[in-house]
Amino acid sequence: AQSVTQLGSHVSVSEGALVLLRCNYSSSVPPYLFWYVQYPNQGLQLLLKYTSAATLVKGINGFEAEFKKSETSFHLTKPSAHMSDAAEYFCAVSDRSGATNKLIFGTGTLLAVQP
Amino acid sequence: IAGITQAPTSQILAAGRRMTLRCTQDMRHNAMYWYRQDLGLGLRLIHYSNTAGTTGKGEVPDGYSVSRANTDDFPLTLASAVPSQTSVYFCASSPGLAGNEQFFGPGTRLTVL
């Protein structure tokens, strides 16, 4: 069965510092991978997704993620944190071999940005 | 374009009562989903529908039922609410093909007392 593990339920960075949110997946076949962001009291919004076109994926708001098959990882990064990046971030995996588009979500990482 | 709407925004419900959470999308997406979000557990799939007229069980379907009479609407019903169903519920939709992103509604915060 597919699964996603997000290391670190809470991450705190200073404004202007590097953001690194970790995601490791478990899948028998190369999956589709997604990062979503959730701002307080809102639904989830797609940041970026990996569908095999390129291993380095660029998303909205300056975020990017790199698919590393050898490490089964899809970590999310941003060079310089902004106060507006404070939110909860979810990594998700979708089964490439299936005919449906069900997503399996990680437990989330809450990012705090300190001034 | 509204995308996905959910109603109500929030609700306090007595245990044992029946409740239907409404979800409507205007993107003509084939697939729709219901998730519940609980602290420390992320989002867990309750039920899904790949296309109008079909539904399937997700990870945590017990105590919930859904129907998909048309493309746009995907209501979630709690036949007899219990306190463990206190959660935030999100509806989502997607074109349905593997790899497509899911689009999420704003959520319904449900408290069962």
XYZ file of N, CA and C in Angstrom, chain A residues 6-50:
135
model
N 5.693 12.540 6.605
C 6.234 13.883 6.705
C 6.977 13.978 8.039
N 8.261 14.217 7.955
C 9.083 14.308 9.157
C 9.002 15.707 9.728
N 8.606 15.792 10.979
C 8.487 17.098 11.614
C 7.088 17.639 11.488
N 6.315 17.557 12.568
C 4.956 18.098 12.523
C 4.960 19.618 12.650
N 6.030 20.160 13.227
C 6.184 21.605 13.371
C 7.589 22.000 12.938
N 7.662 23.007 12.090
C 8.951 23.565 11.677
C 8.876 25.079 11.863
N 9.935 25.645 12.457
C 9.989 27.089 12.658
C 11.241 27.633 12.007
N 11.078 28.682 11.206
C 12.221 29.313 10.559
C 12.109 30.818 10.756
N 13.218 31.490 10.562
C 13.227 32.946 10.597
C 12.890 33.489 9.219
N 12.294 34.649 9.187
C 12.010 35.284 7.913
C 13.316 35.456 7.138
N 13.299 35.055 5.857
C 14.491 35.132 5.027
C 15.323 33.862 5.020
N 15.050 32.956 5.924
C 15.808 31.701 5.987
C 15.246 30.669 5.026
N 16.052 29.630 4.791
C 15.633 28.523 3.927
C 14.502 27.728 4.584
N 13.527 27.372 3.770
C 12.466 26.479 4.221
C 12.717 25.093 3.639
N 12.709 24.066 4.478
C 12.846 22.682 4.029
C 11.817 21.847 4.762
N 10.857 21.320 4.033
C 9.832 20.446 4.603
C 9.990 19.069 3.960
N 10.088 18.060 4.809
C 10.460 16.725 4.319
C 9.256 15.837 4.054
N 9.364 15.075 2.978
C 8.319 14.118 2.607
C 8.985 12.890 2.012
N 8.682 11.727 2.554
C 9.122 10.457 1.993
C 7.897 9.616 1.672
N 7.965 8.898 0.577
C 6.828 8.113 0.149
C 7.196 6.642 0.091
N 6.180 5.838 0.104
C 6.329 4.405 -0.072
C 5.367 3.985 -1.166
N 5.935 3.409 -2.236
C 5.094 2.990 -3.355
C 5.829 1.939 -4.156
N 5.106 0.985 -4.658
C 5.724 -0.086 -5.442
C 6.041 0.359 -6.865
N 5.377 1.414 -7.297
C 5.647 1.983 -8.620
C 5.857 3.483 -8.456
N 6.591 4.113 -9.374
C 6.777 5.574 -9.252
C 5.419 6.265 -9.191
N 5.185 7.018 -8.150
C 3.862 7.620 -7.965
C 3.773 9.026 -8.539
N 2.570 9.569 -8.503
C 2.400 11.005 -8.641
C 2.500 11.587 -7.214
N 3.141 12.741 -7.100
C 3.339 13.354 -5.793
C 2.890 14.799 -5.814
N 2.344 15.227 -4.706
C 1.765 16.560 -4.617
C 2.176 17.215 -3.296
N 2.295 18.539 -3.328
C 2.350 19.338 -2.116
C 1.180 20.313 -2.140
N 0.444 20.315 -1.025
C -0.653 21.256 -0.844
C -0.341 22.153 0.360
N -0.906 23.373 0.339
C -0.779 24.291 1.460
C -2.173 24.618 1.981
N -2.268 24.727 3.297
C -3.542 25.098 3.924
C -3.310 26.280 4.848
N -3.911 27.416 4.494
C -3.871 28.577 5.361
C -4.985 28.453 6.397
N -4.854 29.140 7.519
C -5.839 28.984 8.606
C -7.276 29.151 8.133
N -8.100 28.186 8.525
C -9.544 28.222 8.245
C -9.868 28.228 6.754
N -8.995 27.610 5.974
C -9.247 27.513 4.544
C -9.078 26.073 4.081
N -9.474 25.833 2.856
C -9.250 24.535 2.236
C -7.822 24.404 1.750
N -7.515 23.280 1.120
C -6.165 23.040 0.623
C -6.002 23.615 -0.776
N -4.798 24.091 -1.035
C -4.472 24.687 -2.329
C -3.207 24.014 -2.859
N -3.211 23.659 -4.130
C -2.059 22.978 -4.701
C -0.862 23.912 -4.818
N 0.287 23.475 -4.314
C 1.550 24.210 -4.487
C 2.266 23.731 -5.742
N 2.388 22.419 -5.879
C 3.086 21.835 -7.025
C 2.802 20.346 -7.080
N 3.142 19.738 -8.239
C 2.959 18.302 -8.367
C 4.037 17.707 -9.260
N 4.358 16.450 -9.008
C 5.316 15.696 -9.807
C 4.565 14.616 -10.565
